[in-house]
Coordinates of C-alpha atoms in Angstrom, one line a residue:
M1 CA -13.3 -9.1 70.5
N2 CA -12.1 -12.7 71.5
R3 CA -14.3 -14.3 69.1
I4 CA -13.2 -12.0 66.3
R5 CA -9.5 -12.8 66.9
T6 CA -10.3 -16.8 66.9
L7 CA -12.0 -16.9 63.6
P8 CA -8.7 -16.2 61.6
V9 CA -6.8 -19.0 63.4
A10 CA -9.7 -21.7 62.7
V11 CA -9.7 -20.7 59.1
L12 CA -6.0 -21.0 58.8
T13 CA -6.1 -24.5 60.4
L14 CA -8.8 -25.6 58.0
L15 CA -6.7 -24.5 55.1
G16 CA -3.7 -26.3 56.3
V17 CA -5.5 -29.6 56.6
A18 CA -6.8 -29.1 53.3
T19 CA -3.2 -28.4 51.8
V20 CA -1.7 -31.5 53.3
A21 CA -4.7 -33.6 52.1
L22 CA -4.2 -32.4 48.5
T23 CA -0.4 -32.8 48.7
A24 CA -0.9 -36.4 49.9
C25 CA -3.4 -37.3 47.1
S26 CA -1.0 -35.8 44.5
K27 CA 1.9 -38.2 45.4
P28 CA 0.4 -41.5 44.3
A29 CA -0.9 -40.0 41.2
E30 CA 2.7 -38.6 40.3
E31 CA 4.2 -41.9 41.1
S32 CA 1.8 -43.8 38.9
A33 CA 2.4 -41.4 36.1
A34 CA 6.2 -41.8 36.4
A35 CA 5.7 -45.7 36.6
A36 CA 3.8 -45.6 33.5
T37 CA 6.3 -43.5 31.5
Q38 CA 9.4 -45.5 32.9
I39 CA 11.3 -47.3 30.0
R40 CA 12.9 -50.5 31.1
A41 CA 16.5 -51.4 29.9
V42 CA 16.5 -55.0 28.5
R43 CA 18.7 -57.3 26.5
I44 CA 17.5 -59.3 23.5
A45 CA 18.4 -62.6 21.6
A46 CA 17.7 -63.9 18.4
V47 CA 15.4 -67.1 18.0
E48 CA 17.7 -69.9 16.8
Q49 CA 17.0 -73.1 14.8
G50 CA 17.6 -76.5 16.2
P51 CA 16.9 -80.2 15.8
A52 CA 13.3 -81.4 16.4
L53 CA 14.3 -84.0 18.9
P54 CA 16.1 -83.3 22.3
P55 CA 19.9 -83.8 22.3
V56 CA 21.6 -87.0 23.0
V57 CA 23.1 -86.9 26.7
A58 CA 25.8 -89.2 27.8
T59 CA 28.7 -89.3 30.3
G60 CA 32.0 -90.4 29.3
V61 CA 35.8 -90.5 30.2
L62 CA 38.2 -88.2 28.7
I63 CA 41.2 -89.8 27.0
A64 CA 44.2 -88.6 25.1
G65 CA 43.4 -88.2 21.3
E66 CA 46.0 -90.8 20.4
E67 CA 47.5 -92.9 23.1
A68 CA 49.4 -96.1 23.1
K69 CA 50.5 -98.8 25.7
L70 CA 54.2 -99.2 25.2
S71 CA 55.7 -102.7 26.0
F72 CA 58.9 -104.7 25.6
K73 CA 58.9 -107.3 22.7
V74 CA 60.3 -109.9 24.9
G75 CA 59.9 -110.6 28.7
G76 CA 62.4 -110.0 31.3
M77 CA 63.4 -108.0 34.4
I78 CA 63.0 -104.3 34.0
R79 CA 66.4 -102.4 34.5
D80 CA 65.4 -98.7 34.1
I81 CA 62.2 -96.6 33.5
L82 CA 63.5 -93.1 32.7
V83 CA 60.3 -91.2 32.8
R84 CA 57.6 -90.2 35.4
E85 CA 54.0 -89.7 34.8
G86 CA 53.2 -86.3 33.3
A87 CA 56.7 -86.1 31.8
A88 CA 56.9 -84.7 28.1
V89 CA 58.9 -86.8 25.6
K90 CA 60.5 -86.5 22.2
A91 CA 60.3 -88.9 19.4
G92 CA 63.1 -91.4 19.7
Q93 CA 63.7 -90.8 23.4
R94 CA 64.4 -94.0 25.3
L95 CA 62.0 -94.4 28.1
A96 CA 62.6 -97.9 29.5
T97 CA 65.2 -100.7 29.3
L98 CA 65.3 -104.4 30.3
E99 CA 68.2 -106.5 31.9
T100 CA 69.7 -107.7 28.7
A101 CA 72.0 -110.4 30.1
E102 CA 69.9 -113.3 29.2
I103 CA 69.0 -111.7 25.9
D104 CA 72.5 -111.1 24.9
A105 CA 73.4 -114.6 25.6
G106 CA 70.8 -116.0 23.5
L107 CA 71.8 -113.6 20.8
A108 CA 75.4 -114.9 21.1
Q109 CA 74.1 -118.4 20.8
V110 CA 72.2 -118.1 17.5
R111 CA 75.0 -115.9 16.0
A112 CA 77.4 -118.7 16.6
A113 CA 75.0 -121.3 15.4
H114 CA 74.6 -119.1 12.1
E115 CA 78.6 -118.9 11.7
K116 CA 78.7 -122.6 12.0
A117 CA 76.2 -123.0 9.4
L118 CA 77.8 -120.7 6.9
R119 CA 81.3 -122.6 7.5
D120 CA 79.4 -126.0 6.8
L121 CA 77.6 -124.5 3.7
E122 CA 81.2 -123.2 2.3
R123 CA 82.7 -126.6 3.1
G124 CA 80.0 -128.4 1.5
R125 CA 80.2 -126.6 -1.7
Q126 CA 83.9 -127.4 -1.8
L127 CA 83.2 -131.1 -1.5
F128 CA 80.4 -130.9 -4.0
K129 CA 82.9 -129.7 -6.5
D130 CA 85.2 -132.6 -5.5
D131 CA 82.2 -135.0 -5.9
V132 CA 82.2 -136.0 -2.3
L133 CA 78.8 -134.5 -1.5
T134 CA 75.4 -135.1 -3.3
Q135 CA 73.2 -132.2 -4.5
E136 CA 70.8 -133.3 -1.8
Q137 CA 73.3 -132.9 0.9
L138 CA 74.5 -129.4 -0.3
D139 CA 70.8 -128.4 -0.5
D140 CA 70.5 -129.5 3.2
L141 CA 73.5 -127.6 4.1
G142 CA 72.0 -124.3 2.4
T143 CA 68.7 -124.9 4.2
A144 CA 70.4 -125.1 7.7
E145 CA 72.3 -121.8 6.8
T146 CA 68.9 -120.1 5.9
V147 CA 67.3 -121.4 9.1
A148 CA 70.3 -120.1 11.4
R149 CA 70.4 -116.8 9.4
A150 CA 66.5 -116.2 10.2
Q151 CA 67.0 -117.2 13.9
L152 CA 69.9 -114.5 14.1
S153 CA 67.7 -112.0 12.4
A154 CA 64.8 -112.7 15.1
A155 CA 67.2 -112.4 18.0
Q156 CA 68.5 -109.3 16.9
F157 CA 65.2 -107.9 16.6
N158 CA 64.4 -109.0 20.0
R159 CA 67.3 -107.5 21.5
R160 CA 66.5 -104.1 19.6
Y161 CA 63.2 -104.1 21.4
A162 CA 64.5 -104.8 24.8
E163 CA 64.0 -101.3 25.2
I164 CA 61.1 -98.7 24.7
S165 CA 61.4 -95.5 22.7
A166 CA 58.8 -92.9 22.2
V167 CA 57.5 -92.9 18.4
A168 CA 56.6 -89.3 18.7
D169 CA 56.5 -86.1 20.8
G170 CA 53.9 -86.6 23.5
R171 CA 53.5 -86.9 27.2
V172 CA 53.4 -89.9 29.6
L173 CA 50.1 -90.5 30.9
R174 CA 50.6 -93.6 33.0
R175 CA 53.4 -95.6 34.4
L176 CA 52.2 -99.2 34.8
A177 CA 55.5 -100.9 36.0
E178 CA 58.5 -100.3 38.1
P179 CA 62.4 -101.1 38.0
R180 CA 63.4 -104.7 39.0
E181 CA 59.9 -106.0 38.1
L182 CA 59.6 -109.2 36.2
V183 CA 57.2 -108.4 33.1
A184 CA 55.9 -110.9 30.3
A185 CA 56.4 -110.2 26.5
G186 CA 53.7 -107.7 25.5
Q187 CA 52.8 -106.6 29.1
P188 CA 52.2 -102.7 29.1
V189 CA 54.8 -100.8 31.0
L190 CA 54.1 -97.2 30.0
M191 CA 50.9 -95.4 28.5
V192 CA 52.0 -92.4 26.2
S193 CA 49.9 -89.8 24.2
R194 CA 50.9 -87.9 21.1
G195 CA 51.3 -84.2 22.1
D196 CA 49.4 -82.9 19.1
E197 CA 46.2 -84.8 18.9
G198 CA 44.3 -83.1 21.9
F199 CA 41.7 -84.9 23.9
D200 CA 38.6 -87.1 23.2
L201 CA 35.6 -88.0 25.2
S202 CA 35.0 -91.7 25.1
L203 CA 31.3 -92.5 25.3
G204 CA 29.1 -95.6 25.3
L205 CA 25.6 -94.9 23.7
P206 CA 22.4 -97.2 23.8
D207 CA 21.2 -98.3 20.2
R208 CA 18.2 -95.6 20.3
D209 CA 20.5 -92.8 20.5
F210 CA 23.4 -94.2 18.6
V211 CA 21.3 -94.4 15.4
Q212 CA 20.7 -90.7 15.6
V213 CA 24.4 -89.7 15.7
R214 CA 26.6 -88.9 12.7
L215 CA 30.2 -88.1 12.0
G216 CA 30.7 -84.3 12.4
D217 CA 27.6 -83.8 14.8
V218 CA 28.3 -80.9 17.2
A219 CA 28.3 -81.3 20.8
Q220 CA 28.9 -79.4 24.2
V221 CA 30.6 -80.9 27.1
R222 CA 31.0 -80.0 30.6
F223 CA 33.3 -81.1 33.3
D224 CA 32.9 -80.8 37.1
A225 CA 36.3 -79.3 37.1
W226 CA 34.7 -76.1 35.2
P227 CA 31.0 -76.3 36.2
Q228 CA 30.2 -72.8 34.5
R229 CA 32.2 -73.6 31.3
S230 CA 31.0 -75.6 28.1
F231 CA 33.5 -77.1 25.5
K232 CA 32.6 -77.4 22.2
A233 CA 33.3 -81.1 20.7
T234 CA 32.8 -82.8 17.3
V235 CA 32.0 -86.5 16.7
T236 CA 35.1 -88.0 15.2
E237 CA 34.7 -91.8 15.6
R238 CA 31.6 -93.8 15.5
G239 CA 31.9 -97.6 16.3
Q240 CA 30.0 -100.3 14.3
A241 CA 29.8 -103.0 16.8
S242 CA 28.3 -102.9 20.6
D243 CA 30.5 -103.5 23.6
P244 CA 29.6 -107.0 24.5
R245 CA 30.1 -106.3 28.2
T246 CA 27.8 -103.3 28.3
G247 CA 25.8 -103.6 25.1
T248 CA 26.5 -99.9 24.3
F249 CA 27.9 -98.6 21.0
P250 CA 31.4 -96.6 21.3
L251 CA 31.5 -93.1 20.2
R252 CA 34.3 -90.4 20.5
L253 CA 34.1 -86.6 20.5
N254 CA 37.2 -84.5 19.8
I255 CA 37.3 -81.6 22.5
E256 CA 38.3 -78.1 21.8
A257 CA 40.4 -77.3 24.8
D258 CA 40.4 -73.6 24.3
G259 CA 43.6 -73.4 26.6
A260 CA 42.1 -75.5 29.6
A261 CA 44.3 -78.0 31.4
L262 CA 42.5 -81.0 30.4
A263 CA 43.7 -84.5 31.9
S264 CA 43.0 -88.0 30.8
G265 CA 40.6 -89.7 32.9
M266 CA 38.3 -86.7 33.8
I267 CA 34.5 -87.4 33.6
G268 CA 32.5 -85.2 31.0
R269 CA 28.9 -84.9 30.4
A270 CA 28.0 -84.4 26.6
E271 CA 25.0 -83.0 24.8
I272 CA 25.1 -84.1 21.2
A273 CA 22.9 -82.3 18.7
A274 CA 22.1 -85.5 16.7
S275 CA 21.6 -84.8 13.0
G276 CA 20.1 -88.3 12.4
A277 CA 17.0 -87.1 13.9
G278 CA 16.1 -85.7 10.4
E279 CA 15.9 -82.2 8.8
A280 CA 12.9 -80.9 11.0
Q281 CA 13.6 -78.0 12.8
L282 CA 12.2 -76.2 16.0
D283 CA 12.6 -72.6 17.4
Y284 CA 15.2 -72.3 20.2
V285 CA 15.1 -69.5 22.6
P286 CA 17.4 -69.1 25.6
L287 CA 16.4 -70.1 29.0
S288 CA 16.7 -66.7 30.5
A289 CA 13.9 -65.4 28.1
L290 CA 11.4 -67.7 30.0
I291 CA 9.3 -66.1 32.9
E292 CA 6.9 -68.5 34.3
G293 CA 5.5 -72.0 33.3
N294 CA 2.1 -73.7 33.6
G295 CA 1.1 -77.0 32.3
G296 CA 3.9 -77.3 29.6
T297 CA 3.7 -73.6 28.6
V298 CA 5.8 -70.7 29.4
L299 CA 5.5 -66.8 29.1
L300 CA 8.1 -65.0 27.3
F301 CA 8.3 -61.5 25.9
L302 CA 8.9 -60.8 22.0
Y303 CA 10.7 -57.5 21.2
D304 CA 8.6 -55.1 18.9
E305 CA 11.0 -53.1 17.3
A306 CA 8.6 -50.9 15.6
G307 CA 7.2 -49.6 19.0
N308 CA 10.1 -50.5 21.2
A309 CA 7.8 -52.6 23.4
A310 CA 7.5 -55.8 24.9
R311 CA 4.8 -58.2 23.9
G312 CA 3.9 -61.1 26.1
R313 CA 3.3 -64.4 24.6
R314 CA 2.7 -67.8 26.0
V315 CA 4.2 -70.8 24.2
A316 CA 4.4 -74.5 24.4
V317 CA 7.8 -76.1 25.2
A318 CA 9.0 -79.3 23.5
F319 CA 12.0 -80.0 25.5
V320 CA 14.8 -78.2 27.4
T321 CA 18.6 -78.4 26.9
A322 CA 21.3 -77.0 29.2
T323 CA 21.0 -73.4 27.6
H324 CA 17.9 -73.3 25.4
A325 CA 14.2 -74.3 25.3
A326 CA 12.6 -75.9 22.1
L327 CA 9.1 -74.6 21.2
R328 CA 6.5 -76.8 19.8
E329 CA 5.0 -74.0 17.6
P330 CA 7.2 -71.5 15.5
L331 CA 7.4 -67.9 16.4
P332 CA 7.2 -65.2 13.7
P333 CA 10.0 -65.2 11.4
G334 CA 12.8 -62.8 12.7
S335 CA 11.7 -63.0 16.2
R336 CA 13.8 -61.5 19.0
V337 CA 13.1 -62.5 22.5
I338 CA 13.8 -60.3 25.7
T339 CA 16.3 -62.0 28.1
D340 CA 17.8 -59.8 30.8
G341 CA 14.9 -57.8 32.3
A342 CA 12.0 -59.6 31.0
S343 CA 10.9 -60.6 34.6
Y344 CA 10.0 -57.2 35.4
L345 CA 7.8 -56.5 32.5
L346 CA 4.1 -56.3 31.5
D347 CA 2.6 -56.8 28.0
G348 CA 3.0 -53.6 26.2
D349 CA 5.9 -52.0 28.3
V350 CA 8.1 -49.7 26.4
V351 CA 11.7 -50.9 26.7
R352 CA 15.4 -49.8 25.7
V353 CA 17.7 -52.3 24.3
V354 CA 21.2 -52.3 25.8
E355 CA 24.1 -54.3 24.6

């Protein structure tokens, strides 16, 4: 009787073990099937066209689009400087003045000399009528009056420019002197910019890069103050002679500030898409589309719209910019590459494009 009771227990135990084994075996199969049918969400980007040579890269200093070093016409002691660095100024606003005691005294002296020359000329004319003076003597008196009048005009001009006024609306960039300082004629006192001219990046390029750049070429500029931001710029000035000190050729890029608080003196790094490289074009893809590199080639995935699938392709890279990689061989026309999500894909995976 005991043996008969124990058989069902043994059978049940074996059935339980078999059930657990079958359940365990089915889970990997289900997970594998789920993985096979999983659709990855990705983003895509169009393949762009760009120059066949790498961009010209250079570092320069940010300057006001139009700036001027203002000075006095004559030397003397500064009486007042009425603005500070960073102050906004209006056209015609007085910015600085000289002590004018010496200048006024000189002006009074030449005015008196001119008045005497006028009196002498009038007296000479009367004496000439009375046949007391000769024509030559009268001409000499006329010449003396002309010289005295010119000296008076020069002294009045110098007196007028014994003060500095703003020629246009702008901002004070730098204050180069202080009140009570003695300055020479033409010595810079203030550096002022025009408020409507924006900012330029001043560069110096070696000849091998300079010959590739043309007016109107587009550039991307980055500053340490905005490490994650890129500013669009355009080549607006291109010098025709090298700097004798450095041997580089001057170039200026006009920056699109786009609301950023730029300031003169900032250091910027520019990447210029030089059109002088010729008309040859290469395919450019975003750096985020590159998966892995090996011996000058990288793996990327093209988006197959017909099958909503990712197609792996290994391509050779010609050079890399800050944001894109230029490919040596062209991709099929109209190609789009997968960017976000590409690192999780295998060739042939079904994908879903999201904005």
